[in-house]
Amino acid sequence: MSAGKHPHTIERYRVSTRINHWIVAISFVLAVLSGMSLFHPALFPLSAIFGGGPWTRILHPFIGLLMVVAFVLLALRMWRDNLFVANDRVWMRNVRKVLDNDDEDLPPAGRFNAGQKVLFWALIVFLLALLLSGLVIWRAYFSAFFPIGVLRLSSVVHALFGLLLACAIIVHVYAAFWVKGSLGAMTEGKVTYGWAYRHHRQWFRDVISGRRAPD
Ligand code: HEM
């Protein structure tokens, strides 16, 4: 069985996945702080964290690239479990019940529920838009290849998707704290039988019956 040392826990994320996730999370926070300091003069004091304005401008694109590369590696581990299945539509229609903690009669969720799947694919779209627009406005290497109109449009797209990504991650972090036991999945790698049964019943059944290998 895929239980950890404690007999009533299941391994949800192996250590390499957790390290991968936290590299994404830390680079996200640094990208947001450096990006905000470049966005508006009122936020410029944040650049002190990175050694001043010039350093912030140099580092921000590299931090962003690190986040994207680390996210691609994380996504390669997770995309299969994020494919939509018929039950996800029922989950989406009943999302109100999920928020009210009244989701007992909903169809069992797999490793990820429909909300997590929507977030996963939204993150891919947001990060792709940030990457492409970010490369265009990266003065040191690429901006010279594009006309001024494209640079202006890319600046707006970059700011817009940065905001959308930040909003998505606020929802993600809220859910991580709100669903008790989730943080342990990403810190220690384990969840209790109760957590797995309550929130991801199909995944729980598959792991317990040996139909799928531990993650
Ligand atoms: C900044 C603080 C963050 C915290 C506290 C956090 C916390 C967590 C937790 C607890 C899980 C496990 C959820 C579960 O197994 O059901 C998780 C999963 C995940 N995280 Fe994060 N995370 C953070 C940032 C990020 C960022 C910046 C990204 C991507 C840009 C990200 C992408 C993911 C993905 C794709 C998963 C897989 C399952 C899911 O979508 O919930 N996380 N995170």
Short mmCIF file of C-alpha atoms and ligand atoms in Angstrom, two decimals:
data_model
loop_
_atom_site.label_atom_id
_atom_site.label_comp_id
_atom_site.label_asym_id
_atom_site.label_seq_id
_atom_site.Cartn_x
_atom_site.Cartn_y
_atom_site.Cartn_z
CA MET A 1 0.00 0.00 0.00
CA SER A 2 1.10 3.56 -0.61
CA ALA A 3 0.77 4.65 2.99
CA GLY A 4 3.56 6.66 4.58
CA LYS A 5 5.11 5.63 7.92
CA HIS A 6 1.81 6.29 9.65
CA PRO A 7 -0.58 3.47 8.64
CA HIS A 8 -3.48 5.84 8.05
CA THR A 9 -1.82 8.27 5.69
CA ILE A 10 -1.38 8.23 1.92
CA GLU A 11 1.46 9.78 0.01
CA ARG A 12 -0.01 12.58 -2.16
CA TYR A 13 3.13 14.31 -3.47
CA ARG A 14 6.59 12.77 -3.56
CA VAL A 15 9.48 14.95 -2.36
CA SER A 16 10.65 15.96 -5.85
CA THR A 17 7.14 17.21 -6.70
CA ARG A 18 7.00 19.21 -3.46
CA ILE A 19 10.39 20.84 -4.08
CA ASN A 20 9.27 21.58 -7.64
CA HIS A 21 6.02 23.16 -6.36
CA TRP A 22 7.78 25.35 -3.78
CA ILE A 23 10.31 26.57 -6.36
CA VAL A 24 7.29 27.69 -8.44
CA ALA A 25 5.67 29.30 -5.39
CA ILE A 26 8.81 31.17 -4.22
CA SER A 27 9.66 32.40 -7.71
CA PHE A 28 6.02 33.51 -8.08
CA VAL A 29 6.23 35.65 -4.92
CA LEU A 30 9.56 37.17 -6.05
CA ALA A 31 8.19 37.80 -9.56
CA VAL A 32 5.13 39.56 -8.09
CA LEU A 33 7.20 41.76 -5.74
CA SER A 34 9.72 42.75 -8.41
CA GLY A 35 6.98 43.18 -11.03
CA MET A 36 4.94 45.43 -8.72
CA SER A 37 7.96 47.65 -8.05
CA LEU A 38 8.38 48.13 -11.82
CA PHE A 39 4.65 48.69 -12.37
CA HIS A 40 4.02 51.94 -10.47
CA PRO A 41 6.24 54.59 -8.82
CA ALA A 42 4.29 54.22 -5.56
CA LEU A 43 5.46 50.59 -5.38
CA PHE A 44 9.05 51.36 -6.37
CA PRO A 45 10.38 51.06 -2.75
CA LEU A 46 9.82 47.28 -3.10
CA SER A 47 12.81 47.26 -5.45
CA ALA A 48 15.04 47.62 -2.35
CA ILE A 49 14.43 43.88 -1.74
CA PHE A 50 16.28 43.13 -4.98
CA GLY A 51 19.12 45.64 -4.55
CA GLY A 52 17.54 48.71 -6.17
CA GLY A 53 15.87 49.65 -9.47
CA PRO A 54 18.50 48.46 -11.99
CA TRP A 55 18.90 45.10 -10.26
CA THR A 56 15.14 44.62 -10.09
CA ARG A 57 14.90 45.30 -13.81
CA ILE A 58 17.69 42.82 -14.54
CA LEU A 59 16.39 40.10 -12.20
CA HIS A 60 12.62 40.24 -12.83
CA PRO A 61 12.66 38.54 -16.27
CA PHE A 62 15.01 35.81 -15.05
CA ILE A 63 12.82 35.13 -12.00
CA GLY A 64 9.81 34.95 -14.33
CA LEU A 65 11.62 32.48 -16.58
CA LEU A 66 12.53 30.33 -13.58
CA MET A 67 8.85 30.28 -12.55
CA VAL A 68 7.72 29.27 -16.05
CA VAL A 69 10.34 26.53 -16.45
CA ALA A 70 9.60 25.13 -12.96
CA PHE A 71 5.86 25.26 -13.70
CA VAL A 72 6.32 23.36 -16.99
CA LEU A 73 8.13 20.60 -15.05
CA LEU A 74 5.31 20.54 -12.45
CA ALA A 75 2.67 20.48 -15.20
CA LEU A 76 4.38 17.54 -16.90
CA ARG A 77 3.92 15.57 -13.67
CA MET A 78 0.28 16.56 -13.25
CA TRP A 79 -1.43 17.11 -16.60
CA ARG A 80 -2.91 13.62 -16.87
CA ASP A 81 -4.73 13.97 -13.54
CA ASN A 82 -6.11 17.31 -14.75
CA LEU A 83 -7.94 15.98 -17.81
CA PHE A 84 -11.68 16.61 -17.48
CA VAL A 85 -14.07 13.68 -16.99
CA ALA A 86 -17.89 13.53 -17.12
CA ASN A 87 -18.24 13.88 -13.32
CA ASP A 88 -16.43 17.23 -13.38
CA ARG A 89 -19.43 18.85 -15.03
CA VAL A 90 -21.65 17.74 -12.13
CA TRP A 91 -19.06 19.12 -9.66
CA MET A 92 -19.01 22.48 -11.47
CA ARG A 93 -22.79 22.71 -11.49
CA ASN A 94 -22.81 22.10 -7.74
CA VAL A 95 -19.91 24.31 -6.78
CA ARG A 96 -22.21 26.20 -4.40
CA LYS A 97 -22.62 22.99 -2.37
CA VAL A 98 -18.84 22.56 -2.25
CA LEU A 99 -18.47 26.09 -0.85
CA ASP A 100 -21.22 25.36 1.70
CA ASN A 101 -19.44 22.16 2.82
CA ASP A 102 -22.48 20.23 1.68
CA ASP A 103 -20.83 18.13 -1.04
CA GLU A 104 -21.50 14.62 0.36
CA ASP A 105 -23.75 13.58 -2.53
CA LEU A 106 -21.49 14.89 -5.30
CA PRO A 107 -19.75 12.34 -7.56
CA PRO A 108 -16.36 11.28 -6.14
CA ALA A 109 -13.42 13.41 -7.28
CA GLY A 110 -10.25 11.92 -8.70
CA ARG A 111 -6.77 13.12 -7.68
CA PHE A 112 -7.91 16.68 -8.47
CA ASN A 113 -11.41 18.13 -8.37
CA ALA A 114 -12.92 20.16 -11.22
CA GLY A 115 -12.01 23.46 -9.54
CA GLN A 116 -8.36 22.47 -9.32
CA LYS A 117 -8.45 21.37 -12.97
CA VAL A 118 -9.87 24.72 -14.10
CA LEU A 119 -7.15 26.47 -12.13
CA PHE A 120 -4.46 24.22 -13.65
CA TRP A 121 -5.42 25.01 -17.27
CA ALA A 122 -5.97 28.70 -16.45
CA LEU A 123 -2.43 28.84 -15.02
CA ILE A 124 -1.07 27.43 -18.27
CA VAL A 125 -2.89 30.10 -20.33
CA PHE A 126 -1.84 32.92 -17.96
CA LEU A 127 1.81 31.83 -17.82
CA LEU A 128 2.00 31.41 -21.60
CA ALA A 129 0.62 34.94 -22.11
CA LEU A 130 3.08 36.29 -19.51
CA LEU A 131 6.00 34.47 -21.13
CA LEU A 132 5.26 35.64 -24.68
CA SER A 133 4.48 39.26 -23.74
CA GLY A 134 7.44 39.28 -21.33
CA LEU A 135 9.89 38.19 -24.04
CA VAL A 136 8.67 40.99 -26.32
CA ILE A 137 9.22 43.68 -23.66
CA TRP A 138 12.57 42.24 -22.47
CA ARG A 139 14.66 45.24 -23.58
CA ALA A 140 18.06 43.65 -23.05
CA TYR A 141 17.54 40.89 -25.60
CA PHE A 142 14.36 40.98 -27.70
CA SER A 143 12.55 44.35 -27.79
CA ALA A 144 14.61 45.68 -30.70
CA PHE A 145 12.99 43.06 -32.97
CA PHE A 146 9.45 44.42 -32.48
CA PRO A 147 7.67 47.63 -33.59
CA ILE A 148 6.64 50.10 -30.88
CA GLY A 149 2.93 49.21 -31.23
CA VAL A 150 3.64 45.56 -30.39
CA LEU A 151 5.77 46.64 -27.40
CA ARG A 152 2.94 48.82 -26.07
CA LEU A 153 0.34 46.09 -26.53
CA SER A 154 2.63 43.53 -24.88
CA SER A 155 3.16 45.81 -21.87
CA VAL A 156 -0.60 45.97 -21.30
CA VAL A 157 -1.03 42.21 -21.88
CA HIS A 158 1.83 41.50 -19.45
CA ALA A 159 0.33 43.65 -16.68
CA LEU A 160 -3.16 42.22 -17.26
CA PHE A 161 -2.08 38.58 -17.11
CA GLY A 162 0.18 39.30 -14.14
CA LEU A 163 -2.90 40.56 -12.32
CA LEU A 164 -4.97 37.54 -13.43
CA LEU A 165 -2.24 35.14 -12.28
CA ALA A 166 -2.02 36.87 -8.88
CA CYS A 167 -5.83 36.62 -8.48
CA ALA A 168 -5.76 32.92 -9.42
CA ILE A 169 -2.99 32.23 -6.88
CA ILE A 170 -4.88 34.11 -4.15
CA VAL A 171 -7.82 31.70 -4.75
CA HIS A 172 -5.37 28.75 -4.78
CA VAL A 173 -3.73 29.76 -1.49
CA TYR A 174 -7.13 30.47 0.08
CA ALA A 175 -8.29 26.96 -0.88
CA ALA A 176 -5.02 25.47 0.44
CA PHE A 177 -5.70 26.94 3.90
CA TRP A 178 -9.49 26.55 3.79
CA VAL A 179 -9.47 22.80 3.06
CA LYS A 180 -7.91 21.55 6.30
CA GLY A 181 -5.16 19.00 5.70
CA SER A 182 -4.21 20.26 2.22
CA LEU A 183 -1.09 22.12 3.33
CA GLY A 184 0.31 18.91 4.82
CA ALA A 185 0.00 17.36 1.36
CA MET A 186 2.45 19.91 -0.04
CA THR A 187 4.73 20.15 3.03
CA GLU A 188 5.01 16.61 4.38
CA GLY A 189 3.64 14.95 1.26
CA LYS A 190 0.99 12.97 3.14
CA VAL A 191 -2.76 13.19 3.71
CA THR A 192 -4.98 11.26 6.08
CA TYR A 193 -7.42 8.59 4.93
CA GLY A 194 -10.19 10.90 6.12
CA TRP A 195 -8.99 13.82 4.00
CA ALA A 196 -8.58 11.63 0.93
CA TYR A 197 -12.00 9.99 1.40
CA ARG A 198 -13.71 13.31 2.02
CA HIS A 199 -12.17 15.34 -0.81
CA HIS A 200 -10.82 12.94 -3.46
CA ARG A 201 -12.80 9.73 -2.97
CA GLN A 202 -12.11 8.19 -6.39
CA TRP A 203 -8.36 8.81 -6.00
CA PHE A 204 -8.53 7.33 -2.47
CA ARG A 205 -10.25 4.18 -3.79
CA ASP A 206 -7.77 3.83 -6.64
CA VAL A 207 -4.75 4.13 -4.33
CA ILE A 208 -6.11 1.87 -1.59
CA SER A 209 -7.12 -0.84 -4.05
CA GLY A 210 -3.71 -0.65 -5.72
CA ARG A 211 -5.22 0.45 -9.06
CA ARG A 212 -2.76 3.33 -9.19
CA ALA A 213 0.80 3.69 -7.92
CA PRO A 214 1.55 6.12 -5.09
CA ASP A 215 2.17 9.68 -6.34
C1 HEM B 1 2.36 30.91 -2.75
C2 HEM B 1 1.86 30.01 -1.97
C3 HEM B 1 1.30 28.66 -2.36
C4 HEM B 1 0.74 27.79 -1.46
C5 HEM B 1 0.56 28.00 0.04
C6 HEM B 1 0.33 26.61 -2.19
C7 HEM B 1 -0.23 25.48 -1.64
C8 HEM B 1 -0.58 24.32 -2.31
C9 HEM B 1 -1.14 23.13 -1.70
C10 HEM B 1 -1.42 22.96 -0.22
C11 HEM B 1 -1.36 22.22 -2.68
C12 HEM B 1 -1.96 20.81 -2.53
C13 HEM B 1 -3.43 20.79 -2.87
C14 HEM B 1 -3.99 19.38 -3.01
O1 HEM B 1 -3.24 18.43 -3.05
O2 HEM B 1 -5.22 19.22 -3.10
C15 HEM B 1 -0.94 22.83 -3.93
C16 HEM B 1 -1.03 22.24 -5.17
C17 HEM B 1 -0.73 22.85 -6.35
N1 HEM B 1 -0.16 24.11 -6.51
FE1 HEM B 1 0.24 25.44 -5.02
N2 HEM B 1 0.62 26.80 -3.52
C18 HEM B 1 1.21 28.03 -3.67
C19 HEM B 1 1.63 28.61 -4.87
C20 HEM B 1 1.47 28.05 -6.12
C21 HEM B 1 1.83 28.69 -7.37
C22 HEM B 1 2.45 30.08 -7.49
C23 HEM B 1 1.49 27.82 -8.37
C24 HEM B 1 1.61 27.98 -9.86
C25 HEM B 1 1.86 29.10 -10.51
C26 HEM B 1 0.92 26.62 -7.75
C27 HEM B 1 0.47 25.52 -8.44
C28 HEM B 1 -0.05 24.37 -7.85
C29 HEM B 1 -0.57 23.23 -8.60
C30 HEM B 1 -0.64 23.11 -10.14
C31 HEM B 1 -0.99 22.28 -7.65
C32 HEM B 1 -1.63 20.91 -7.95
C33 HEM B 1 -3.02 20.75 -7.42
C34 HEM B 1 -3.90 21.93 -7.38
O3 HEM B 1 -4.11 22.55 -8.44
O4 HEM B 1 -4.39 22.26 -6.26
N3 HEM B 1 0.94 26.79 -6.39
N4 HEM B 1 -0.47 24.11 -3.67
#
